Tab-separated table of C-alpha atoms in Angstrom:
chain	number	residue	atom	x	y	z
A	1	UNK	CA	-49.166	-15.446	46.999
A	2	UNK	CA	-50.008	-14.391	50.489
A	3	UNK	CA	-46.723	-13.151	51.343
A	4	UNK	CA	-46.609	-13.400	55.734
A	5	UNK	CA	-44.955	-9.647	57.125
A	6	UNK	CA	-41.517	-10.004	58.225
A	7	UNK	CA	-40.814	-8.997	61.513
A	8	UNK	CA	-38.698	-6.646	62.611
A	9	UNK	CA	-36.331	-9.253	64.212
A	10	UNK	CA	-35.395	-10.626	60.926
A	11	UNK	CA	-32.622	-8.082	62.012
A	12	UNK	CA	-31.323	-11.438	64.311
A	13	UNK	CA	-30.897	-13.447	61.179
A	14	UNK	CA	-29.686	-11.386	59.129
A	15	UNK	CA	-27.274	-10.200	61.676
A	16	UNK	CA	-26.217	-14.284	62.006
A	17	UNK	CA	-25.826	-14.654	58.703
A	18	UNK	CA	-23.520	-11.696	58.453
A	19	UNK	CA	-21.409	-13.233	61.274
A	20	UNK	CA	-22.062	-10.046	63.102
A	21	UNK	CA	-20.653	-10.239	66.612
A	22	UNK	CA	-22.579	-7.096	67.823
A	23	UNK	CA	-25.484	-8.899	67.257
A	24	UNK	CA	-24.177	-12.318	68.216
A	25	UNK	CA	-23.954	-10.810	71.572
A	26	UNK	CA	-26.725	-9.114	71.846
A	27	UNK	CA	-28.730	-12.451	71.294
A	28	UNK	CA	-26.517	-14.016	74.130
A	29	UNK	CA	-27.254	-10.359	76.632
A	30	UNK	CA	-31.379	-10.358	75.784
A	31	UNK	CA	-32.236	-14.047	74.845
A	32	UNK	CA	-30.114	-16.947	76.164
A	33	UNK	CA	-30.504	-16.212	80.374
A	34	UNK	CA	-34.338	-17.224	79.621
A	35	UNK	CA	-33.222	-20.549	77.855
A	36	UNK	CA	-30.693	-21.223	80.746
A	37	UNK	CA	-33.201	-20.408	83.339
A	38	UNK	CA	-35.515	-23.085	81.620
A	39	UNK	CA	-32.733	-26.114	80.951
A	40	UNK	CA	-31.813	-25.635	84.726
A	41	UNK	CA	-35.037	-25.772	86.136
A	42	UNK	CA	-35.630	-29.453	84.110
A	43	UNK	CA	-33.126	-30.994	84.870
A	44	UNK	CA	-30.189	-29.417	83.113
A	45	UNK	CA	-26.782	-27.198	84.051
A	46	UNK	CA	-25.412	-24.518	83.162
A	47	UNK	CA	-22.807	-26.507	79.977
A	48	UNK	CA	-25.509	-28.354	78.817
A	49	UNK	CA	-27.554	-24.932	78.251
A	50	UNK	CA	-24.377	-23.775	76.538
A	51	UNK	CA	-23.798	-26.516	74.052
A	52	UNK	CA	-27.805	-26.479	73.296
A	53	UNK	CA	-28.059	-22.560	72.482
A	54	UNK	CA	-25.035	-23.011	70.532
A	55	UNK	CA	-26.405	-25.753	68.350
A	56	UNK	CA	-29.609	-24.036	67.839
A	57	UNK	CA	-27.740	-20.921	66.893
A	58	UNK	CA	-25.891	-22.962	64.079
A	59	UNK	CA	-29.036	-24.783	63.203
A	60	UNK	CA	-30.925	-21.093	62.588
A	61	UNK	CA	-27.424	-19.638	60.583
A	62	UNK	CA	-27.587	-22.787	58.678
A	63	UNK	CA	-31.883	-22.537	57.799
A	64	UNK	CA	-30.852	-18.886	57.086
A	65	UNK	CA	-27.768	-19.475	54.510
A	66	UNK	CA	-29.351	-21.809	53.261
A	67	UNK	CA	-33.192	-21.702	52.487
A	68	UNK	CA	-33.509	-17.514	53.349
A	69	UNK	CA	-35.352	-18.238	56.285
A	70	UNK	CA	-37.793	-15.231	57.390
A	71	UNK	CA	-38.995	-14.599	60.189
A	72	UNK	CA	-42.568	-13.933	60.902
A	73	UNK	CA	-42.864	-13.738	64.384
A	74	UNK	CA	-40.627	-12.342	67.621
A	75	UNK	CA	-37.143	-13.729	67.481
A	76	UNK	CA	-37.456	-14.154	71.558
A	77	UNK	CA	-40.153	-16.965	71.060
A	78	UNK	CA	-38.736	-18.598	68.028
A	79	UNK	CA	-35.421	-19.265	69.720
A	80	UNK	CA	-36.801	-20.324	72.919
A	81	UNK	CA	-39.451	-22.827	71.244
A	82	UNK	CA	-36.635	-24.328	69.437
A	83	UNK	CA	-33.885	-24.353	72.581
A	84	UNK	CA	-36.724	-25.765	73.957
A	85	UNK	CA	-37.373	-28.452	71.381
A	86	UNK	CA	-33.851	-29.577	71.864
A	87	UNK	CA	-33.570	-29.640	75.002
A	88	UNK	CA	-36.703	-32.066	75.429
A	89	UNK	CA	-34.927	-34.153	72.470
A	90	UNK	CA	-31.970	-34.437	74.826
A	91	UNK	CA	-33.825	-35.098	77.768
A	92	UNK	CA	-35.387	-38.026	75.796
A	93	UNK	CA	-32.412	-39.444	74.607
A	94	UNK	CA	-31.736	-40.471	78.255
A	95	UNK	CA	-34.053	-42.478	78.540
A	96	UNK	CA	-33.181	-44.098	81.929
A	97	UNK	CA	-32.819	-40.579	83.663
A	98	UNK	CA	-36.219	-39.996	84.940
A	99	UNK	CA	-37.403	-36.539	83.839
A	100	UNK	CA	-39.208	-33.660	85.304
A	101	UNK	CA	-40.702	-31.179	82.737
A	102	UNK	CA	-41.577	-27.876	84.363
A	103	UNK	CA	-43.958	-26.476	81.393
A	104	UNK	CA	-43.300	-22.734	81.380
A	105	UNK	CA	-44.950	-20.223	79.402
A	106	UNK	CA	-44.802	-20.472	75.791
A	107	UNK	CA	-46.008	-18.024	73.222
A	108	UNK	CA	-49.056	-19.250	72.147
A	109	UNK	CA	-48.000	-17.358	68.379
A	110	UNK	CA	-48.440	-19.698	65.969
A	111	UNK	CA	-46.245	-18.328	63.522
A	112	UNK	CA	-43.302	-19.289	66.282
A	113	UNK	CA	-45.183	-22.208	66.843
A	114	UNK	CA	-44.395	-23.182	63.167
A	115	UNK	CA	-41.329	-21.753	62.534
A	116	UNK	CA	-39.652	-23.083	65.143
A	117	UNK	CA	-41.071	-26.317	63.962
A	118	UNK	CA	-39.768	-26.162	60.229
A	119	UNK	CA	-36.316	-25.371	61.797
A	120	UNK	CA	-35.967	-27.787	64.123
A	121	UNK	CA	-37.033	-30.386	61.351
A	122	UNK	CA	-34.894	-28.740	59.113
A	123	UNK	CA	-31.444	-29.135	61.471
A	124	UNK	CA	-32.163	-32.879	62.250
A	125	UNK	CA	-32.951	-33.486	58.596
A	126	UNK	CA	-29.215	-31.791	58.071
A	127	UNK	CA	-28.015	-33.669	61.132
A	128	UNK	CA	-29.314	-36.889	59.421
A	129	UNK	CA	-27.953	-36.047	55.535
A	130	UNK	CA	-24.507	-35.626	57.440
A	131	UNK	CA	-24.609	-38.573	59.268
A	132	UNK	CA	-25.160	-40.546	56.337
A	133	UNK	CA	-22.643	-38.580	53.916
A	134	UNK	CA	-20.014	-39.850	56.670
A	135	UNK	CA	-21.227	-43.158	56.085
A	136	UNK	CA	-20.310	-43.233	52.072
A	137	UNK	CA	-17.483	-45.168	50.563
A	138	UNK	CA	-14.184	-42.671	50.357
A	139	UNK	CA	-14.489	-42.578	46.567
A	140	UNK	CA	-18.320	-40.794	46.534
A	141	UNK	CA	-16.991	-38.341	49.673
A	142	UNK	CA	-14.146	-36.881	47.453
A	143	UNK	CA	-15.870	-36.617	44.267
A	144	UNK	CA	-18.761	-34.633	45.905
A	145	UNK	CA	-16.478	-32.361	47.808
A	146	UNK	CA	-14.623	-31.853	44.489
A	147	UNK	CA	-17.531	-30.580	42.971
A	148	UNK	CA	-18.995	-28.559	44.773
A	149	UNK	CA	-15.852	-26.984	46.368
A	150	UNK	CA	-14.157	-26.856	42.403
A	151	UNK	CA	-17.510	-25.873	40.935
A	152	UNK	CA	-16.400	-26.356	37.091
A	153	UNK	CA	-17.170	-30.531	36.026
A	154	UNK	CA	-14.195	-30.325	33.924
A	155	UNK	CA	-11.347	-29.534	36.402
A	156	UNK	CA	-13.074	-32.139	38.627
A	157	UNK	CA	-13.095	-34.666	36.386
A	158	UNK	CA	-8.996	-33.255	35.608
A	159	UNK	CA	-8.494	-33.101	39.444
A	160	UNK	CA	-9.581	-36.768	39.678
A	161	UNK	CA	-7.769	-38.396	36.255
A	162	UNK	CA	-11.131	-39.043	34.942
A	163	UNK	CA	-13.538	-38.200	32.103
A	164	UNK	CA	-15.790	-35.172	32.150
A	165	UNK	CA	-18.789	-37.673	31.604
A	166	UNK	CA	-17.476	-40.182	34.003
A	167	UNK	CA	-17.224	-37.154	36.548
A	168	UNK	CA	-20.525	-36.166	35.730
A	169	UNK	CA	-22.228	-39.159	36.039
A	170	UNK	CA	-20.438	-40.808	39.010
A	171	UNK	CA	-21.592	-37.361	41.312
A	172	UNK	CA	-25.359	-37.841	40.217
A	173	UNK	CA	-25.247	-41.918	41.592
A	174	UNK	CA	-23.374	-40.985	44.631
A	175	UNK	CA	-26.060	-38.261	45.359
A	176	UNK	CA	-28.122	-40.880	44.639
A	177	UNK	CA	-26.944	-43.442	46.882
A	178	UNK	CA	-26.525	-41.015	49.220
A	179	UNK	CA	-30.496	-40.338	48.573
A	180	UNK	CA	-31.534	-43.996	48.876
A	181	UNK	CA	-29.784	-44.491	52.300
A	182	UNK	CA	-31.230	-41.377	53.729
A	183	UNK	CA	-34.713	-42.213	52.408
A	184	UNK	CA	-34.210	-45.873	53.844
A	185	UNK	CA	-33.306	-44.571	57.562
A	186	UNK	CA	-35.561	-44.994	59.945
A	187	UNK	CA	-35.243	-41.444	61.637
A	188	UNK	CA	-36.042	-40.256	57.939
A	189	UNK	CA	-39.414	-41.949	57.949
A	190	UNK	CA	-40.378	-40.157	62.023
A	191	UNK	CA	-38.821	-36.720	60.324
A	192	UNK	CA	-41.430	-37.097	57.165
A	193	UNK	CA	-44.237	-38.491	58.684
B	1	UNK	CA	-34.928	-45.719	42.052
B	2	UNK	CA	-32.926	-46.685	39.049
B	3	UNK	CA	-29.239	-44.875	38.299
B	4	UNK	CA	-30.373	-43.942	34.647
B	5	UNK	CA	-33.450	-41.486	36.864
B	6	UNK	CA	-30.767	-39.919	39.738
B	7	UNK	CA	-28.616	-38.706	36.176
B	8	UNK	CA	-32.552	-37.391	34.966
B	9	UNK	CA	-32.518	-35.935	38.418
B	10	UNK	CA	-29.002	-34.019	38.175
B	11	UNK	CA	-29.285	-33.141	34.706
B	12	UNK	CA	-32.945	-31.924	35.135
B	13	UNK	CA	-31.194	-29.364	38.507
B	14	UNK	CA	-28.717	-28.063	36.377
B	15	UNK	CA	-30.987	-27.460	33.537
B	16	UNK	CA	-29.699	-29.376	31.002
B	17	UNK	CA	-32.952	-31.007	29.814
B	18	UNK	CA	-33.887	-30.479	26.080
B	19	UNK	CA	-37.268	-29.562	26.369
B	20	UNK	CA	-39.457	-32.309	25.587
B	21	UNK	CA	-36.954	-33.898	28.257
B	22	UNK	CA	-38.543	-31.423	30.608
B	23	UNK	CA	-41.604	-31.664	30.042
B	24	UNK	CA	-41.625	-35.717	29.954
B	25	UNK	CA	-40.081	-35.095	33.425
B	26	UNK	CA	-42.372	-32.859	35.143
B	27	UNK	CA	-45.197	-34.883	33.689
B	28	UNK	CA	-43.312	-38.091	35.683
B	29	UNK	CA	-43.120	-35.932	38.629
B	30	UNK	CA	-46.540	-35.529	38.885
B	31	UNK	CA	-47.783	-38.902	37.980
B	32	UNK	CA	-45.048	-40.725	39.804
B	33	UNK	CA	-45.548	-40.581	43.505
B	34	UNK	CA	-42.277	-42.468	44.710
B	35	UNK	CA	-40.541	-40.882	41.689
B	36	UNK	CA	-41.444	-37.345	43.016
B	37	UNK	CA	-40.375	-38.286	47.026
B	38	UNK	CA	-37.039	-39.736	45.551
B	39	UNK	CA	-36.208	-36.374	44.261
B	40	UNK	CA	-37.484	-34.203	46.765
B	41	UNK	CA	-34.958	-36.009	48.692
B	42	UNK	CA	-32.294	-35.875	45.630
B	43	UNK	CA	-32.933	-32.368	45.536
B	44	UNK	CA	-32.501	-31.817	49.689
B	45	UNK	CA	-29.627	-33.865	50.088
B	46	UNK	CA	-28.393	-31.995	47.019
B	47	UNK	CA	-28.616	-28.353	48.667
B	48	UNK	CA	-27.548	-29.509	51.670
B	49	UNK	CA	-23.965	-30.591	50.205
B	50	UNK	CA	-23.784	-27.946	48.135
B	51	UNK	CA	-24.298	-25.690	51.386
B	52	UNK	CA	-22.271	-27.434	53.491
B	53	UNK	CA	-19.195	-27.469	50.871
B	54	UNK	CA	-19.363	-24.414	49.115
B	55	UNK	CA	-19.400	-22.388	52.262
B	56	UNK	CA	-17.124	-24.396	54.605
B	57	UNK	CA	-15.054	-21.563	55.259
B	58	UNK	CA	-18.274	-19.005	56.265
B	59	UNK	CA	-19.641	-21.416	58.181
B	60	UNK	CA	-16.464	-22.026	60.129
B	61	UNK	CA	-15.590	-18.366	60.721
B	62	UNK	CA	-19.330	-18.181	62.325
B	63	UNK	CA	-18.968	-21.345	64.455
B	64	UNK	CA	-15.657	-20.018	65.678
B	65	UNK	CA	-16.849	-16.500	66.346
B	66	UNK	CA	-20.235	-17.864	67.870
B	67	UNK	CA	-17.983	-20.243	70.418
B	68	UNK	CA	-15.697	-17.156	71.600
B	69	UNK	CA	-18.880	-15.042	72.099
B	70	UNK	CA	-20.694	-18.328	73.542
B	71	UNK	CA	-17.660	-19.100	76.305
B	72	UNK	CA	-17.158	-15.722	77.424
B	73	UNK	CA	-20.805	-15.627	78.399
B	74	UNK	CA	-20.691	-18.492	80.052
B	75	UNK	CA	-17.510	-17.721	81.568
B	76	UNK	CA	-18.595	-14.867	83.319
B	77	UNK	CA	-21.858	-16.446	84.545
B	78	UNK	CA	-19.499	-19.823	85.858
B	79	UNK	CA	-16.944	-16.947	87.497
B	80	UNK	CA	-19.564	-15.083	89.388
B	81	UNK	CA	-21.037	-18.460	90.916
B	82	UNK	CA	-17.390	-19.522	91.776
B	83	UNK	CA	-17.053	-16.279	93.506
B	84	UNK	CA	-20.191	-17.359	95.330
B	85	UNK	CA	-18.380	-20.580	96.342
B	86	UNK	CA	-15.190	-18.784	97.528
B	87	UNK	CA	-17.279	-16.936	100.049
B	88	UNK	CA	-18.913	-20.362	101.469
B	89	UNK	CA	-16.384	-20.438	104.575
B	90	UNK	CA	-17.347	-17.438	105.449
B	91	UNK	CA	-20.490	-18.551	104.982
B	92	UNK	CA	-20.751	-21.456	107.002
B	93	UNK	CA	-19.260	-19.277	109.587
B	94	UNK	CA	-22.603	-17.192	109.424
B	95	UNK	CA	-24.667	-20.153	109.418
B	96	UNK	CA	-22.756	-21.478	112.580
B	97	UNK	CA	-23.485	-18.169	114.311
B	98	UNK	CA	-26.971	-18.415	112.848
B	99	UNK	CA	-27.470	-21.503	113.923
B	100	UNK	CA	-26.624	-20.843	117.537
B	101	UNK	CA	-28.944	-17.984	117.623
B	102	UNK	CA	-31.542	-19.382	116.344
B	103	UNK	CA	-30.867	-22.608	119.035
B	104	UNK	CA	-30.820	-20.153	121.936
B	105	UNK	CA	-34.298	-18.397	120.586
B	106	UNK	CA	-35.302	-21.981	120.246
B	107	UNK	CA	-34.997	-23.115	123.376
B	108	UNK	CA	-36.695	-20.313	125.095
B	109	UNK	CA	-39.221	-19.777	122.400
B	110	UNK	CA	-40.496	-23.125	122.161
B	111	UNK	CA	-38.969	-23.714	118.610
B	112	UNK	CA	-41.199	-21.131	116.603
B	113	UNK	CA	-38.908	-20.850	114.041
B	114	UNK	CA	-39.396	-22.935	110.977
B	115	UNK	CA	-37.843	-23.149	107.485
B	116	UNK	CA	-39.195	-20.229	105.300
B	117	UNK	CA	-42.215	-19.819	103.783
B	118	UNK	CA	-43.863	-18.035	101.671
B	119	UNK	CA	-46.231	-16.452	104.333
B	120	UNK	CA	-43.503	-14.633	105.559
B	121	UNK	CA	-42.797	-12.609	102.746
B	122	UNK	CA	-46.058	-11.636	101.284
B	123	UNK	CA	-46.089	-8.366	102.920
B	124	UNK	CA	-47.125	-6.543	99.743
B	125	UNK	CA	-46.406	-2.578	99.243
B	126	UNK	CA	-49.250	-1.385	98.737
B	127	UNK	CA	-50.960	-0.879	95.509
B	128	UNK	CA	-51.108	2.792	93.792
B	129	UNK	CA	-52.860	3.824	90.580
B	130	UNK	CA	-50.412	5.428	88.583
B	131	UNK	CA	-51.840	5.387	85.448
B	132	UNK	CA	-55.918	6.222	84.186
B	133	UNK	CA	-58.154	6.686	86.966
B	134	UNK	CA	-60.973	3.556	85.406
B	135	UNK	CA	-63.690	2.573	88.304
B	136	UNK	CA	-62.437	-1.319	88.464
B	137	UNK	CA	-58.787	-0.124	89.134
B	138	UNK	CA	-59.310	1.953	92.210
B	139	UNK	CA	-61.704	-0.882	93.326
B	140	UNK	CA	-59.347	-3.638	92.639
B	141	UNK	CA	-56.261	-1.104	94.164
B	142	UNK	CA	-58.936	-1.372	97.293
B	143	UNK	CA	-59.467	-4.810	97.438
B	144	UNK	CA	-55.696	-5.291	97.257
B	145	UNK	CA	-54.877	-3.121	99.461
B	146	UNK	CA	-57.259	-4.523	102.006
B	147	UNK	CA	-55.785	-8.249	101.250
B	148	UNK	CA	-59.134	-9.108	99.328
B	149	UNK	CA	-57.251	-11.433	96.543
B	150	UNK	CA	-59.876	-12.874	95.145
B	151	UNK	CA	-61.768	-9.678	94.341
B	152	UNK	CA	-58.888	-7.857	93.161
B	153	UNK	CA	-58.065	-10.753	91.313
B	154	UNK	CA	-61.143	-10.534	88.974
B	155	UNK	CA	-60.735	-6.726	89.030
B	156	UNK	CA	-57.323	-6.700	87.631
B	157	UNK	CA	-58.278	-9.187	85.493
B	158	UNK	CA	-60.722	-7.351	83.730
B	159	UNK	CA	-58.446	-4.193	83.882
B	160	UNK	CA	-55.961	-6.076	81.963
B	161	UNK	CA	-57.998	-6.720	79.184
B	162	UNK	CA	-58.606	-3.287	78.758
B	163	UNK	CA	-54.549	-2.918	78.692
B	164	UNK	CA	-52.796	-6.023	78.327
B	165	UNK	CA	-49.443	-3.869	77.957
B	166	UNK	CA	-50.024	-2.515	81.107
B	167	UNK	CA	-46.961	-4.603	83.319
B	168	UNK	CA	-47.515	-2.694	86.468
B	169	UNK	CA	-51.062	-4.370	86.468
B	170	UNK	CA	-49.627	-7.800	84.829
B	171	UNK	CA	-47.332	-7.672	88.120
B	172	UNK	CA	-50.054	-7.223	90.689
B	173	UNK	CA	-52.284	-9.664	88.954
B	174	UNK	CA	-49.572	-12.569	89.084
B	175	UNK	CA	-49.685	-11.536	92.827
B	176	UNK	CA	-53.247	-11.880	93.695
B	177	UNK	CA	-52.926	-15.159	92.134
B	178	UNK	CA	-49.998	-16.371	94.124
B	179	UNK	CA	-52.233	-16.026	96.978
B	180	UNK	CA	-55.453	-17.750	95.634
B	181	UNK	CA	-52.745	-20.849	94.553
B	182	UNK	CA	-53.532	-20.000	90.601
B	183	UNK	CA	-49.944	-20.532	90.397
B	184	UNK	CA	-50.070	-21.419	86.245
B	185	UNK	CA	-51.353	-18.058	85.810
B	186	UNK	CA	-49.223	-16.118	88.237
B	187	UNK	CA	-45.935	-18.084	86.420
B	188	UNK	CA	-47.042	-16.766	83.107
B	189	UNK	CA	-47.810	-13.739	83.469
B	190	UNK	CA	-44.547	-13.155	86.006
B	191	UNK	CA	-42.385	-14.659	82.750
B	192	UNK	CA	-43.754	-12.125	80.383
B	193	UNK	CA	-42.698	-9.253	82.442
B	194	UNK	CA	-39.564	-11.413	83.379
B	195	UNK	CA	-38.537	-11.987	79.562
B	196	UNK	CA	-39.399	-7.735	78.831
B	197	UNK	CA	-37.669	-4.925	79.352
B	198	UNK	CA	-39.764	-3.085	81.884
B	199	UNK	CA	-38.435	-1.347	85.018
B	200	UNK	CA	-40.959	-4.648	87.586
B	201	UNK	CA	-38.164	-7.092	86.010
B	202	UNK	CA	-36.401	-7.824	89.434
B	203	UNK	CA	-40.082	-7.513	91.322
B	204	UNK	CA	-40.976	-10.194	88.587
B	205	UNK	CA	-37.843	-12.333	89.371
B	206	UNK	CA	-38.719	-11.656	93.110
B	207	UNK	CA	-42.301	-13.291	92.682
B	208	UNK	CA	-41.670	-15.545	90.373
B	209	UNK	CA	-39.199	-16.716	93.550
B	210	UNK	CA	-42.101	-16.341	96.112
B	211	UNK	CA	-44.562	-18.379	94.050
B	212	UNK	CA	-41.875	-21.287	93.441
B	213	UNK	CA	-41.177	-20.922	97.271
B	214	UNK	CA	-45.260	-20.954	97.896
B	215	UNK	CA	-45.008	-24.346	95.630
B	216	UNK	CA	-42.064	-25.957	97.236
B	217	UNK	CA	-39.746	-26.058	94.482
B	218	UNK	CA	-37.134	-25.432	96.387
B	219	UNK	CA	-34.248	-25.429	93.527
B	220	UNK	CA	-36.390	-22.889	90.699
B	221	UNK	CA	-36.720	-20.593	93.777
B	222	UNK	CA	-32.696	-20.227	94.376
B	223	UNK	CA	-32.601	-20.044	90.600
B	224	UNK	CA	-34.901	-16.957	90.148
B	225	UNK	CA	-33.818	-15.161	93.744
B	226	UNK	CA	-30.710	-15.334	92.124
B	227	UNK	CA	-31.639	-13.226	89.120
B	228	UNK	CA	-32.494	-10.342	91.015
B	229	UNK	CA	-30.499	-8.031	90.568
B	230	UNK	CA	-28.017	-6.131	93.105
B	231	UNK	CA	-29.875	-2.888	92.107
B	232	UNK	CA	-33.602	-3.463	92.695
B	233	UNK	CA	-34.851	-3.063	96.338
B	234	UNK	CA	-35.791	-6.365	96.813
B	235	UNK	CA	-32.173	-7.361	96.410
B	236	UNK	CA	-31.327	-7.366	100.157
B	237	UNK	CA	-34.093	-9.416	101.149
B	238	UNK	CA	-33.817	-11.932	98.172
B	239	UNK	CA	-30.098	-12.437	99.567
B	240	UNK	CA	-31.427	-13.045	102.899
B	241	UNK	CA	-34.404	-15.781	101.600
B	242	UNK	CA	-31.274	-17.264	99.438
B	243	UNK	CA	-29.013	-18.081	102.733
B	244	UNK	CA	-32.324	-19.490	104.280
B	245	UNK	CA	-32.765	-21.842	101.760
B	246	UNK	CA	-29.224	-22.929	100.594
């Protein structure tokens, strides 16, 4: 295995994942007045910028929690190629509002490039999975909060009034119905191309 | 997918397979191309609850944290503009007076006076070599100096390859191609001193206004003039360029 250096910012992440506010802020003090700078000059303001930093900021806390993200370039172009990327995503949802794209200077680093690529993907593929989790019956919802909040199958299955094996099996079909509808979204098939 | 394969699917995650179970799976997975995507996505949608329930209450305290951090900086930034606003009467007043003189001027001068531009500010200081003594830098600090752009630009070009670091160079490059209109170029290499931690920052911001104002984009201008900051000598005049255009 080619293992890719880790750079020196991984201090960022970590320091996200440790719900550090030192750090916190020091992301808002060096990075974000670049990222506002760029949503206000295409057509954005200042509470737009806000709400898009914020939810990349969750999005990179979530890649990190979750799948040990590691980061092999500068933190600086990472975040702004994926402020970036959401910003444009934005700006496309509207699609009435005609657009102007002022097309800074981006790091030409692929390692950013494709790292801020695999978390983007990675945060709609979460926004998607929770979009559809909302849309199961009540039934599936509490059983697979129940497990994975309670952990242990058998005071689940207690928790509920059912059988262990009941318990058991009922979580794997509403993971998998939960699996078929995401699989059978449209915006699944664009994220998987 | 059948229901019998997403309880394969679970039991196969947790490891509760017997191992000919196992092995019969992985063979599946491998032979079985919609079998395989269906739990790739099993397994995805899996993590992602198991994230998303199991540490609710991390996840929450960061949110939370991250949105207290998240207002106060944007707080401060909306305070500071309404401060701007507050002094608008004031302001206007200025303008008024402003206005008048520039009327009275006006009339007498034949109406010379026209909305900014960037001509008007690209007095350069001069150029100095603080750093090596290398032939094509005290020819390109020549050309510069003497308002030869397009030899100075090739100079510093080649200078900078030499020493890409170098953002006293990367600064006077992005000027010499203000002036020959190579405004891509000038942009980018402004940004990277703009988004560093070198002491041409607020020159950078300063340019990167004089270039937008050289383009006509009228709104980035007041965006980066803004930026400069109250320290940096080119404060003053950025303040003065900002009434002008707002």
């Amino acid at each position: 295995m080619s293992a890719k250096k880790i750079h020196e910012d991984q201090k960022y992440i970590e320091g996200l994942l440790e719900n550090n506010s030192f750090i916190i802020q020091a992301i808002y003090d060096t990075f974000v007045p670049k990222v506002i700078n760029y949503i206000k000059q295409n057509s954005g303001d200042a509470d737009q910028a806000q709400d898009v930093i914020q939810e990349t900021l969750i999005t990179i806390y979530n890649q990190a929690s979750q799948k040990k993200l590691q980061l092999t370039c500068p933190f600086d172009a990472y975040f702004f190629l994926l402020c970036k990327r959401k910003w444009l995503n934005e700006l496309k949802k509207k699609t009435n509002k005609e657009v102007t794209i002022n097309e800074e200077v981006l790091s030409k680093d692929d390692d950013s490039q494709e790292l801020a690529f695999e978390t983007s993907l990675f945060g709609e593929k979460q926004a998607l999975f929770n979009t559809m989790f909302q849309q199961l019956g009540t039934a599936c919802k509490d059983l697979i909060k129940a497990t994975f909040k309670i952990k242990s199958m058998e005071e689940v299955a207690a928790s509920l009034g059912v059988t262990y094996a009941y318990a058991r099996k009922k979580k794997s079909l509403c993971i998998g119905k939960l699996t078929k509808m995401v699989q059978e979204s449209p915006q699944f098939n664009q994220l998987n191309y | 997918m059948k229901e019998e394969d997403y309880i394969l699917f679970e039991n196969y995650l947790a490891g509760e397979l017997a191992v000919e179970e196992k092995a019969l799976f992985e063979d599946r997975l491998e032979t079985d191309a919609a079998f395989q995507e269906s739990f790739k996505t099993y397994k995805a949608v899996s993590g992602f609850l198991e994230h998303k329930f199991e540490n609710e209450a991390t996840t929450n305290a960061f949110k939370s944290n991250l949105k207290s951090i998240s207002n106060a900086h944007f707080n401060v930034a909306k305070n500071t503009s309404e401060e701007n606003k507050k002094t608008n009467p004031f302001r206007i007043l200025k303008y008024a007076i402003a206005a008048c003189v520039v009327l009275m001027f006006s009339i007498f001068t034949f109406n010379q006076f026209n909305n900014p531009t960037y001509s008007d500010y690209n007095s350069h200081e001069p150029m100095t070599v603080v750093r090596g003594n290398v032939k094509d830098l005290i020819e390109a600090t020549k050309a510069f100096n003497n308002e030869e752009y397009e030899k100075a630009n090739s100079l510093l070009k080649k200078v900078l390859e030499n020493d890409p670091e170098n953002t006293e160079i990367q600064l006077y490059y992005a000027i010499t191609n203000i002036e020959l209109d190579n405004f891509n170029v000038a942009d980018t290499e402004l940004n990277k001193i703009i988004t560093g931690k070198s002491a041409y920052k607020d020159k950078a911001f300063w340019y990167a206004a004089l270039s937008r104002l050289k383009q006509r984009k009228i709104d980035a201008t007041i965006v980066l003039l803004k930026q400069v900051s109250e320290e940096s000598d080119d404060y003053k005049e950025a303040q003065k360029l900002l009434n002008k255009l707002e």
